[in-house]
PDB file of C-alpha atoms in Angstrom:
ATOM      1  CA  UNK P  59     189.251  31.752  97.315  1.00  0.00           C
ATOM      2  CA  UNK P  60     191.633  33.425  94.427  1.00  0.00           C
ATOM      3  CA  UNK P  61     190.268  35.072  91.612  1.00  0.00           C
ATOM      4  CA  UNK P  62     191.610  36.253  88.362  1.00  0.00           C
ATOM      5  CA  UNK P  63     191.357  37.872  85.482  1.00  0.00           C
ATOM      6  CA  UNK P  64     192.537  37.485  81.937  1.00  0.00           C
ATOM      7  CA  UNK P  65     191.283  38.084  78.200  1.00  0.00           C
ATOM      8  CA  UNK P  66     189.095  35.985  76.326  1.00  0.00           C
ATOM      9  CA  UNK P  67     190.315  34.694  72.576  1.00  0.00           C
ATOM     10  CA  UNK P  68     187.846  34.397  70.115  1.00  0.00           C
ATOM     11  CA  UNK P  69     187.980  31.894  67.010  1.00  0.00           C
ATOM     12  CA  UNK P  70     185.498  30.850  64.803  1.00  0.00           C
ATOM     13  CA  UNK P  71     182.908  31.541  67.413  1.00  0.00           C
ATOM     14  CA  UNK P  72     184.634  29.728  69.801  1.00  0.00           C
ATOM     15  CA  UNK P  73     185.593  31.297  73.202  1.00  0.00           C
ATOM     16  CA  UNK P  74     189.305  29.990  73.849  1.00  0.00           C
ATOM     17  CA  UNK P  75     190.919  29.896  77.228  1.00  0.00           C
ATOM     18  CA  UNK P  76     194.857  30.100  77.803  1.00  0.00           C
ATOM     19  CA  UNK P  77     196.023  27.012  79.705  1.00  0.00           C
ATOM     20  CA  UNK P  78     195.736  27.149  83.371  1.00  0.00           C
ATOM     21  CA  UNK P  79     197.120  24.936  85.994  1.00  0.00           C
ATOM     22  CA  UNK P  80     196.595  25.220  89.809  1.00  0.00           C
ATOM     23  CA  UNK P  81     199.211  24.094  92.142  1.00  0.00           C
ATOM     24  CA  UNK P  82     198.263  23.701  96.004  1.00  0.00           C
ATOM     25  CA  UNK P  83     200.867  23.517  98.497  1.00  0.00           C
ATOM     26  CA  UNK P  84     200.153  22.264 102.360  1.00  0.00           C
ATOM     27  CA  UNK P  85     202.323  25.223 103.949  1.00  0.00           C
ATOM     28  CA  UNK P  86     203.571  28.707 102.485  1.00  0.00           C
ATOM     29  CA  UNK P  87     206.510  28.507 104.765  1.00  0.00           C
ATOM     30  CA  UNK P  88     207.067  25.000 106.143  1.00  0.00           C
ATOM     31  CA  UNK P  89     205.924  21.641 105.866  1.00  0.00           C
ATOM     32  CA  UNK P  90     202.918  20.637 108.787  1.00  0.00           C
ATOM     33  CA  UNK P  91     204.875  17.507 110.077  1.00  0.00           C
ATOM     34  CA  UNK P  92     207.989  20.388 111.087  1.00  0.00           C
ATOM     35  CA  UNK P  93     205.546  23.038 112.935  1.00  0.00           C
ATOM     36  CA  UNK P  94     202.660  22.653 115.610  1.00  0.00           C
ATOM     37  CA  UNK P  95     201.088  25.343 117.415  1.00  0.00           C
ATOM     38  CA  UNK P  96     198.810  25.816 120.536  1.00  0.00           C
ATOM     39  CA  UNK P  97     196.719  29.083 120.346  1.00  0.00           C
ATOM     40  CA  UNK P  98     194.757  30.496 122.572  1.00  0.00           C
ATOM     41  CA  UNK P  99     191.712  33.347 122.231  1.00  0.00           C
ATOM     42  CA  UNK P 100     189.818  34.617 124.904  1.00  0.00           C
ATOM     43  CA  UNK P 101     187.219  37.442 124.535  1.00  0.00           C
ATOM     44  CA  UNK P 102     185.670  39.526 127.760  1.00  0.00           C
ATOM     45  CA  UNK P 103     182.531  41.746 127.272  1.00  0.00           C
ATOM     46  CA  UNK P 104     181.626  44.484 129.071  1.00  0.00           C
ATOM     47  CA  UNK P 105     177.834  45.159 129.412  1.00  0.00           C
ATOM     48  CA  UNK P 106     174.478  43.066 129.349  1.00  0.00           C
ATOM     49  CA  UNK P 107     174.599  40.279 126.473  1.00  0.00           C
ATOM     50  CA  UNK P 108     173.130  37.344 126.291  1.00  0.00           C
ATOM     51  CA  UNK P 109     176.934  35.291 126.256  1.00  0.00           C
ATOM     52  CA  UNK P 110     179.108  34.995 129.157  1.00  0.00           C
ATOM     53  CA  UNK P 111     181.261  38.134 130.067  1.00  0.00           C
ATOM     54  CA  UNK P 112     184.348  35.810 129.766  1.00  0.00           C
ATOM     55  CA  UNK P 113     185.214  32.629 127.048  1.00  0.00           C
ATOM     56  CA  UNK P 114     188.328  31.615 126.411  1.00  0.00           C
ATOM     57  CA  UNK P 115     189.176  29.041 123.402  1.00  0.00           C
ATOM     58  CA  UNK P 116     192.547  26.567 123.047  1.00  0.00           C
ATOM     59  CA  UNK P 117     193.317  24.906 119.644  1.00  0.00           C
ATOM     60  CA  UNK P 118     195.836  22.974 118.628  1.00  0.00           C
ATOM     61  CA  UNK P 119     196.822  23.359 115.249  1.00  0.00           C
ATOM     62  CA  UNK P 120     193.985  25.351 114.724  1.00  0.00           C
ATOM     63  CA  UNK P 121     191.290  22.792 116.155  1.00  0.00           C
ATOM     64  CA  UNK P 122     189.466  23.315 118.641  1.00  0.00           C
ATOM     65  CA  UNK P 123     190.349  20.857 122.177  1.00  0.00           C
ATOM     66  CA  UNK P 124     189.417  22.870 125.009  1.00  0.00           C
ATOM     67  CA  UNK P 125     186.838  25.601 126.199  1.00  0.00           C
ATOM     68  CA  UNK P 126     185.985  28.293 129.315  1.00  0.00           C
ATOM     69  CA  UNK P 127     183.350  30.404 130.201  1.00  0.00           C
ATOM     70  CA  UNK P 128     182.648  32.611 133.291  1.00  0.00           C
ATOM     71  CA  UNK P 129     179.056  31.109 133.173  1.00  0.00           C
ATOM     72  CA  UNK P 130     180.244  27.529 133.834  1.00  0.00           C
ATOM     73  CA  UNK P 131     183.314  28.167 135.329  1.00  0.00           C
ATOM     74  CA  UNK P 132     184.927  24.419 133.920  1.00  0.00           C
ATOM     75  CA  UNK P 133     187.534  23.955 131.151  1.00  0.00           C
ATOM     76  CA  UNK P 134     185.431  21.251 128.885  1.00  0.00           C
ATOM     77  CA  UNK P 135     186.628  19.238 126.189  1.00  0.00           C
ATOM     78  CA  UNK P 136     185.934  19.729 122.787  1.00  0.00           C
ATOM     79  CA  UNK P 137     187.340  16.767 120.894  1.00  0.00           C
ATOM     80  CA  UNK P 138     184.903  15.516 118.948  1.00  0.00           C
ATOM     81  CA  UNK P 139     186.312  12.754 117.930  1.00  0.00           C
ATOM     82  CA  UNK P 140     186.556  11.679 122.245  1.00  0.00           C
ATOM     83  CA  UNK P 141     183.126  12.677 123.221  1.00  0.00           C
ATOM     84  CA  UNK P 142     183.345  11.045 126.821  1.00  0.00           C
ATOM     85  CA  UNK P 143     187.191  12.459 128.025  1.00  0.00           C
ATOM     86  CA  UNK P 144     187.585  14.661 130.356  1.00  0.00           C
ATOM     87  CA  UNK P 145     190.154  17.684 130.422  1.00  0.00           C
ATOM     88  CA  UNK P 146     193.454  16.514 131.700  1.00  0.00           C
ATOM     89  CA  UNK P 147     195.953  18.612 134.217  1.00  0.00           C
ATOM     90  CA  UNK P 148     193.490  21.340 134.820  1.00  0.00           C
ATOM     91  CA  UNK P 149     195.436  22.983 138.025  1.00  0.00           C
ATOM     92  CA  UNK P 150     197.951  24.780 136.009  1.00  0.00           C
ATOM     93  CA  UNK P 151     195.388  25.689 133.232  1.00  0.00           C
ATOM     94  CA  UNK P 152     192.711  27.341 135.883  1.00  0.00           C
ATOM     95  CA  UNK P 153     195.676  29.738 136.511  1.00  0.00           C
ATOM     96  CA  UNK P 154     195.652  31.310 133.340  1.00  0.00           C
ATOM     97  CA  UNK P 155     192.195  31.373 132.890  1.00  0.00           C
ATOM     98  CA  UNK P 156     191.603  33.301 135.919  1.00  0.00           C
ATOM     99  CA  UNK P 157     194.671  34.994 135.517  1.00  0.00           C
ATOM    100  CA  UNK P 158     193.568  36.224 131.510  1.00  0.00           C
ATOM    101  CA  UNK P 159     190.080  37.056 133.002  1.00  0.00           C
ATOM    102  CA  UNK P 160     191.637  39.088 135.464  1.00  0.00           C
ATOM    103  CA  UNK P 161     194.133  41.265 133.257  1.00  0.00           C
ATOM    104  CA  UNK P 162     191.444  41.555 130.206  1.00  0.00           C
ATOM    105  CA  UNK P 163     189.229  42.932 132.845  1.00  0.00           C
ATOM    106  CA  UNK P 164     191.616  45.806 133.473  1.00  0.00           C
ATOM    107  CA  UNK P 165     192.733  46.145 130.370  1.00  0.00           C
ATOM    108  CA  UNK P 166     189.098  47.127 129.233  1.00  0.00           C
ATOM    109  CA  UNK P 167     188.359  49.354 131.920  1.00  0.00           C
ATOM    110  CA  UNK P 168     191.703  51.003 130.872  1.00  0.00           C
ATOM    111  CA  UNK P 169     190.550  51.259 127.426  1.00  0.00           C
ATOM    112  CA  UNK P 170     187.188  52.396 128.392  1.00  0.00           C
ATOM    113  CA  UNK P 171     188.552  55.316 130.068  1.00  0.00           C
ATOM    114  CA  UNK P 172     191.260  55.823 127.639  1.00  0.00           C
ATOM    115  CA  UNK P 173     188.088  56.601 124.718  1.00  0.00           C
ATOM    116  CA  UNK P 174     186.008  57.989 126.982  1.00  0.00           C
ATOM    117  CA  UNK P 175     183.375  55.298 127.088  1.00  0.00           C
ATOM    118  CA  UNK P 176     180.976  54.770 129.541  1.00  0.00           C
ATOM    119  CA  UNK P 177     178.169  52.488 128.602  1.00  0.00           C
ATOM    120  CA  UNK P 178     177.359  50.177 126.315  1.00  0.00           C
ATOM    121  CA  UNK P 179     178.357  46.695 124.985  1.00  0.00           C
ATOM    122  CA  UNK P 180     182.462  46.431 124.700  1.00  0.00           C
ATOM    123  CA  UNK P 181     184.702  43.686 123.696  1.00  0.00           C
ATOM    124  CA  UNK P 182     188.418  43.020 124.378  1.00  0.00           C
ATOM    125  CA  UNK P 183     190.137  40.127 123.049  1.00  0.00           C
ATOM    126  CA  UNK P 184     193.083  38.375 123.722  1.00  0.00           C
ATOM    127  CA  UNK P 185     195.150  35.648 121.137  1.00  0.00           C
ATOM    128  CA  UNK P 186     198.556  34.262 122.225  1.00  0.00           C
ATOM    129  CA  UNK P 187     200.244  31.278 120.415  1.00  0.00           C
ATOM    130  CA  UNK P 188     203.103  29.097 121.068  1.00  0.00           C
ATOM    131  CA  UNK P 189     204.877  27.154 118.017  1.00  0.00           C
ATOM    132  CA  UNK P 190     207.035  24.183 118.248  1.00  0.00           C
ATOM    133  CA  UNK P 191     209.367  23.589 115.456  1.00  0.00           C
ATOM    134  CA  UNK P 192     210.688  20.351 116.129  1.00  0.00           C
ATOM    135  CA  UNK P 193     212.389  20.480 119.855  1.00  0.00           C
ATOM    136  CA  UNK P 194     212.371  24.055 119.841  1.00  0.00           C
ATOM    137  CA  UNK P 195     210.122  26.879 120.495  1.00  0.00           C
ATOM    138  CA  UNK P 196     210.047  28.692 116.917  1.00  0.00           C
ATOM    139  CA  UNK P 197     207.051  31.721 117.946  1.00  0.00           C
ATOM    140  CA  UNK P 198     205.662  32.838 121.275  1.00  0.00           C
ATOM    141  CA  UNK P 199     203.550  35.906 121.289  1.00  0.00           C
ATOM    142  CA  UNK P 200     200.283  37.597 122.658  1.00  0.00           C
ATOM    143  CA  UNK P 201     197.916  40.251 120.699  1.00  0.00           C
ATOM    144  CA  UNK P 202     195.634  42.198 122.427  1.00  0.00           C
ATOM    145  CA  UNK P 203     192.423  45.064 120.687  1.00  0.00           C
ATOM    146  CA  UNK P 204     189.525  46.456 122.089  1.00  0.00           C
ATOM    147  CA  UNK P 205     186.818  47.073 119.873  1.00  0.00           C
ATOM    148  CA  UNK P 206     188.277  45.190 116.776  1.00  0.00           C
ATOM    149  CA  UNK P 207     191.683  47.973 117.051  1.00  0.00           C
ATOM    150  CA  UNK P 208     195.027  46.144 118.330  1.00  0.00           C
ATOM    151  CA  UNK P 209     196.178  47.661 121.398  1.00  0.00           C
ATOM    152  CA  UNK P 210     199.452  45.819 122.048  1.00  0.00           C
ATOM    153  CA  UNK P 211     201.598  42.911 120.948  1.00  0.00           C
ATOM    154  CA  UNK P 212     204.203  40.917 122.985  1.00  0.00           C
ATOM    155  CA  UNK P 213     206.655  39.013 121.001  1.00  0.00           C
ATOM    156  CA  UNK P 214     208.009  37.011 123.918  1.00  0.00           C
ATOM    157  CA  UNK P 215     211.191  35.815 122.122  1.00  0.00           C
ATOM    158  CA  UNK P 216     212.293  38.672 120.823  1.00  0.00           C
ATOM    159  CA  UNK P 217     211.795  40.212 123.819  1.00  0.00           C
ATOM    160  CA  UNK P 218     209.439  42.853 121.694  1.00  0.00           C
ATOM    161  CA  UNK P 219     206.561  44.593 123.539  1.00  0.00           C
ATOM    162  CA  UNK P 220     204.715  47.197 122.162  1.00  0.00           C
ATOM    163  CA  UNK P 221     201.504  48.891 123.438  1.00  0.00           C
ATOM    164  CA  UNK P 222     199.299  51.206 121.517  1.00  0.00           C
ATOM    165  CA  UNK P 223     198.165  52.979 123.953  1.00  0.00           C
ATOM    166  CA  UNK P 224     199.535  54.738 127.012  1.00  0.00           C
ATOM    167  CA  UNK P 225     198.068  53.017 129.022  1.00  0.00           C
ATOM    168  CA  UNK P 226     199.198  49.484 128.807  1.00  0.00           C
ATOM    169  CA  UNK P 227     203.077  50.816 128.955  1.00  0.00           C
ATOM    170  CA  UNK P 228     204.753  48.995 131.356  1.00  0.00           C
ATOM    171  CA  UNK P 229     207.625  50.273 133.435  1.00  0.00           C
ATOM    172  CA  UNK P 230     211.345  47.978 134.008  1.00  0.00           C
ATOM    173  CA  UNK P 231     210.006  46.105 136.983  1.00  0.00           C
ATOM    174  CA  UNK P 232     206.618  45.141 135.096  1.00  0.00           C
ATOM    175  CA  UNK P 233     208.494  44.074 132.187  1.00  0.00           C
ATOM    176  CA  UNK P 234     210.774  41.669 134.401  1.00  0.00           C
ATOM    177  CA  UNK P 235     207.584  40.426 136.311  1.00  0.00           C
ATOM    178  CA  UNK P 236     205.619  39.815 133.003  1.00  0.00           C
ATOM    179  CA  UNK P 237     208.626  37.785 131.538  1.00  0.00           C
ATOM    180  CA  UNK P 238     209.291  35.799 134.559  1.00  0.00           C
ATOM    181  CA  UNK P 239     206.055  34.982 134.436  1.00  0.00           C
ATOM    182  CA  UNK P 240     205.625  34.214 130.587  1.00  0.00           C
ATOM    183  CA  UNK P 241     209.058  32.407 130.503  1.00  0.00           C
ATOM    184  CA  UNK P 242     208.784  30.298 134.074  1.00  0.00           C
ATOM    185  CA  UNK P 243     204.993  29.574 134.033  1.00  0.00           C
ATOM    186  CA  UNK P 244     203.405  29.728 130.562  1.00  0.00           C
ATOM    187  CA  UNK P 245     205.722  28.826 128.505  1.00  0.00           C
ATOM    188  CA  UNK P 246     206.599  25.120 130.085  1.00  0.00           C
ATOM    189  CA  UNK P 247     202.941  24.938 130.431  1.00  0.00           C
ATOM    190  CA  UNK P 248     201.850  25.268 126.610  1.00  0.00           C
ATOM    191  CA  UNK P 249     204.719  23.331 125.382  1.00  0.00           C
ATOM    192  CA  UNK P 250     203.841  20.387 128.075  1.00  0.00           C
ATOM    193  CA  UNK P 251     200.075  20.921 126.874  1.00  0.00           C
ATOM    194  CA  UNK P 252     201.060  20.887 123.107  1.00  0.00           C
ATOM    195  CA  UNK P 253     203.262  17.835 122.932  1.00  0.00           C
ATOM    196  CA  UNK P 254     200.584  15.907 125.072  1.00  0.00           C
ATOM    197  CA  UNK P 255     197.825  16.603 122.696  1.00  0.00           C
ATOM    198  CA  UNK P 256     200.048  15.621 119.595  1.00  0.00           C
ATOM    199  CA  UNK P 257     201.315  12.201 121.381  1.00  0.00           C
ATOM    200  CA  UNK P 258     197.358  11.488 122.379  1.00  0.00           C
ATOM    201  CA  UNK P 259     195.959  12.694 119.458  1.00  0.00           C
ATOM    202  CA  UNK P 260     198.350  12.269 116.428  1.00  0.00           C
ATOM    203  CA  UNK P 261     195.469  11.214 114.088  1.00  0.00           C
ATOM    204  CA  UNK P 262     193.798  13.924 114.342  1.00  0.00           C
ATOM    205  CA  UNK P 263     195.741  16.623 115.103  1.00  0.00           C
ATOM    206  CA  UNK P 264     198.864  15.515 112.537  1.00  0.00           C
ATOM    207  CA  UNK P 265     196.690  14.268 109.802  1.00  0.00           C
ATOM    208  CA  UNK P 266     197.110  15.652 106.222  1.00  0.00           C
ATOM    209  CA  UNK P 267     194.458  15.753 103.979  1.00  0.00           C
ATOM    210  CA  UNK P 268     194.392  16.995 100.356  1.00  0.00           C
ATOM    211  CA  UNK P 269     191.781  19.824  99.456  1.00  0.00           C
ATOM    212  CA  UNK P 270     189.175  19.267  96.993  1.00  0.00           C
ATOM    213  CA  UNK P 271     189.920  21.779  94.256  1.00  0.00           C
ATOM    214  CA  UNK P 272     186.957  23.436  91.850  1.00  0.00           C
ATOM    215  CA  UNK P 273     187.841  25.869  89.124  1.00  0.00           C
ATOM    216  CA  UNK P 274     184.958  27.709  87.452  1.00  0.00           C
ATOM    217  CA  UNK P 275     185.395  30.416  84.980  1.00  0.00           C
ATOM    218  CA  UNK P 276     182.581  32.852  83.442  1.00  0.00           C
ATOM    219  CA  UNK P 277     182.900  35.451  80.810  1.00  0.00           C
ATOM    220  CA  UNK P 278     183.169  39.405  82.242  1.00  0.00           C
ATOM    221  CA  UNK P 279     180.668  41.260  80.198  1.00  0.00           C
ATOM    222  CA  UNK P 280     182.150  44.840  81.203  1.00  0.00           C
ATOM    223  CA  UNK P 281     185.898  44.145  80.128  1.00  0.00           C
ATOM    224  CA  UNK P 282     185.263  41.182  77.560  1.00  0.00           C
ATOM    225  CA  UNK P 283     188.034  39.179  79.428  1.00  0.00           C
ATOM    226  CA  UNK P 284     187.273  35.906  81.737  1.00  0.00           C
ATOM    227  CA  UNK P 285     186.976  35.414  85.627  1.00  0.00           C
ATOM    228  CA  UNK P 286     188.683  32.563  87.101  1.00  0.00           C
ATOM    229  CA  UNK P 287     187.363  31.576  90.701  1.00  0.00           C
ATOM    230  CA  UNK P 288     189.057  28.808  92.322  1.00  0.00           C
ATOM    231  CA  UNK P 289     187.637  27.156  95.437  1.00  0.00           C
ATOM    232  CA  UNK P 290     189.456  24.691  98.118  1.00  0.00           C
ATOM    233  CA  UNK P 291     187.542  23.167 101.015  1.00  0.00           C
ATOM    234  CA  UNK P 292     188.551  19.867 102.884  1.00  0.00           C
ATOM    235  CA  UNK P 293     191.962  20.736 103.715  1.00  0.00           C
ATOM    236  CA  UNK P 294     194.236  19.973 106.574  1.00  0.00           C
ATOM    237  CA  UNK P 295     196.308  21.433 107.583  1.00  0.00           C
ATOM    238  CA  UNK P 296     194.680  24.487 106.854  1.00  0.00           C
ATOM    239  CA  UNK P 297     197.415  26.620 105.776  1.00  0.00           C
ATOM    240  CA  UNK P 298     197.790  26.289 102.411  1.00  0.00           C
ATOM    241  CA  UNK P 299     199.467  28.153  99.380  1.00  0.00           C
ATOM    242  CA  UNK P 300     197.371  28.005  96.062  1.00  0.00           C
ATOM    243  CA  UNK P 301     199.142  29.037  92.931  1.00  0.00           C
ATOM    244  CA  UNK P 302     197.090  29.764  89.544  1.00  0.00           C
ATOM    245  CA  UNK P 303     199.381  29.230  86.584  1.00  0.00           C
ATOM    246  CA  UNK P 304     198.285  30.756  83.226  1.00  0.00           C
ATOM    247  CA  UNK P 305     200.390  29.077  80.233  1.00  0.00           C
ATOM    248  CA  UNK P 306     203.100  27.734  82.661  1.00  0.00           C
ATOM    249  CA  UNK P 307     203.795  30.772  84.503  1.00  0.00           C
TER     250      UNK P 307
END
């Protein structure tokens, strides 16, 4: 939603409002048929809750195909749109779900000790994403925060790590195991896992679909000027850029 704010004219009684035209773009950066992601966030609790201690999400371009808990202990599909299919090439993917249940579980006993906590309901999350910009790999990173704070990122192309806490520094020979392991094993893995769910479902996944665009405006009693709202819903891609022009500029 973008608001703003301008003054109000007055003529004969009349309120008058300067021109304004709104221009929506699909992409700030890049256009959706150049750039498709695969992102994955997983979330661990510690303490008694009624949810699962561990669930763990995958999207592809931001929709929702796959999901894990430690309650049912099954990667299930959740395409909508192929309510009866089953989750294809699950051996590799069990590996880093156990594997990201495993190292979130440390990570928040780490944490817990780092802030001195010892009871209570915590949460430590995880989101990593891999981007393919045409053939090649254009972003390939993992965030990490405990208790809604960021406690590391990992920029895997740039080679970029940086923790937050003590903690989570690794030393040379963890940083060489971790890339090895991000490089050899993950990264083939989400790029074979992204380009199959693009080929199977292009339709859906590569559609583009114009948002539907409402513009209200209402009179600001305080300053005497007008508020602008402007509201876009039904879009896909769902990155978008929305512009509000007032007299052409």
């Amino acid at each position: 939603m973008l608001k703003m704010r301008f003054p109000l004219k007055e003529t004969s009684g009349f309120m008058v409002f300067p021109a304004v035209a709104l221009l929506v773009l699909s992409s700030p950066h890049r256009t959706f048929s150049e750039s498709h992601s695969l992102s994955l966030l997983a979330t661990f609790i510690y303490g008694e809750t009624p949810f699962p201690e561990f669930t763990l999400v995958l999207t592809i371009n931001n929709v929702p195909v796959e999901y894990y808990d430690s309650n049912v202990k099954k990667i299930v599909s959740q395409r909508y749109w192929r309510p009866n299919i089953s989750v294809e090439d699950t051996e590799g993917k069990y590996f880093v779900v156990e594997e990201t249940h495993r190292s979130m579980k440390i990570a928040t006993d780490l944490m817990m000790k780092h802030f001195n906590h010892t009871n209570g309901i915590r949460v430590y999350q995880k989101f990593a994403v891999c981007e393919l910009e045409g053939d090649s790999l254009s972003r390939y990173f993992l965030q990490d925060a405990y208790e809604d704070e960021e406690t590391r990122t990992y920029d895997i192309l740039e080679q970029k790590y940086k923790p937050r806490v003590p903690e989570l520094i690794w030393n040379e020979k963890q940083m060489q195991q971790n890339t090895m392991i991000f490089i050899n094993v993950y990264q083939p893995l989400c790029l074979k896992v992204l380009k199959q769910y693009l080929q199977q479902d292009k339709n859906v996944l590569m559609r583009r679909e114009r948002p539907r665009v409402r513009v209200t405006q209402k009179r600001d009693p305080g300053t005497g000027g007008a508020q602008v709202c402007c509201l876009a819903t039904g879009f896909f891609p769902r990155h978008i850029n929305m512009t509000l022009l007032r007299d052409g500029q």
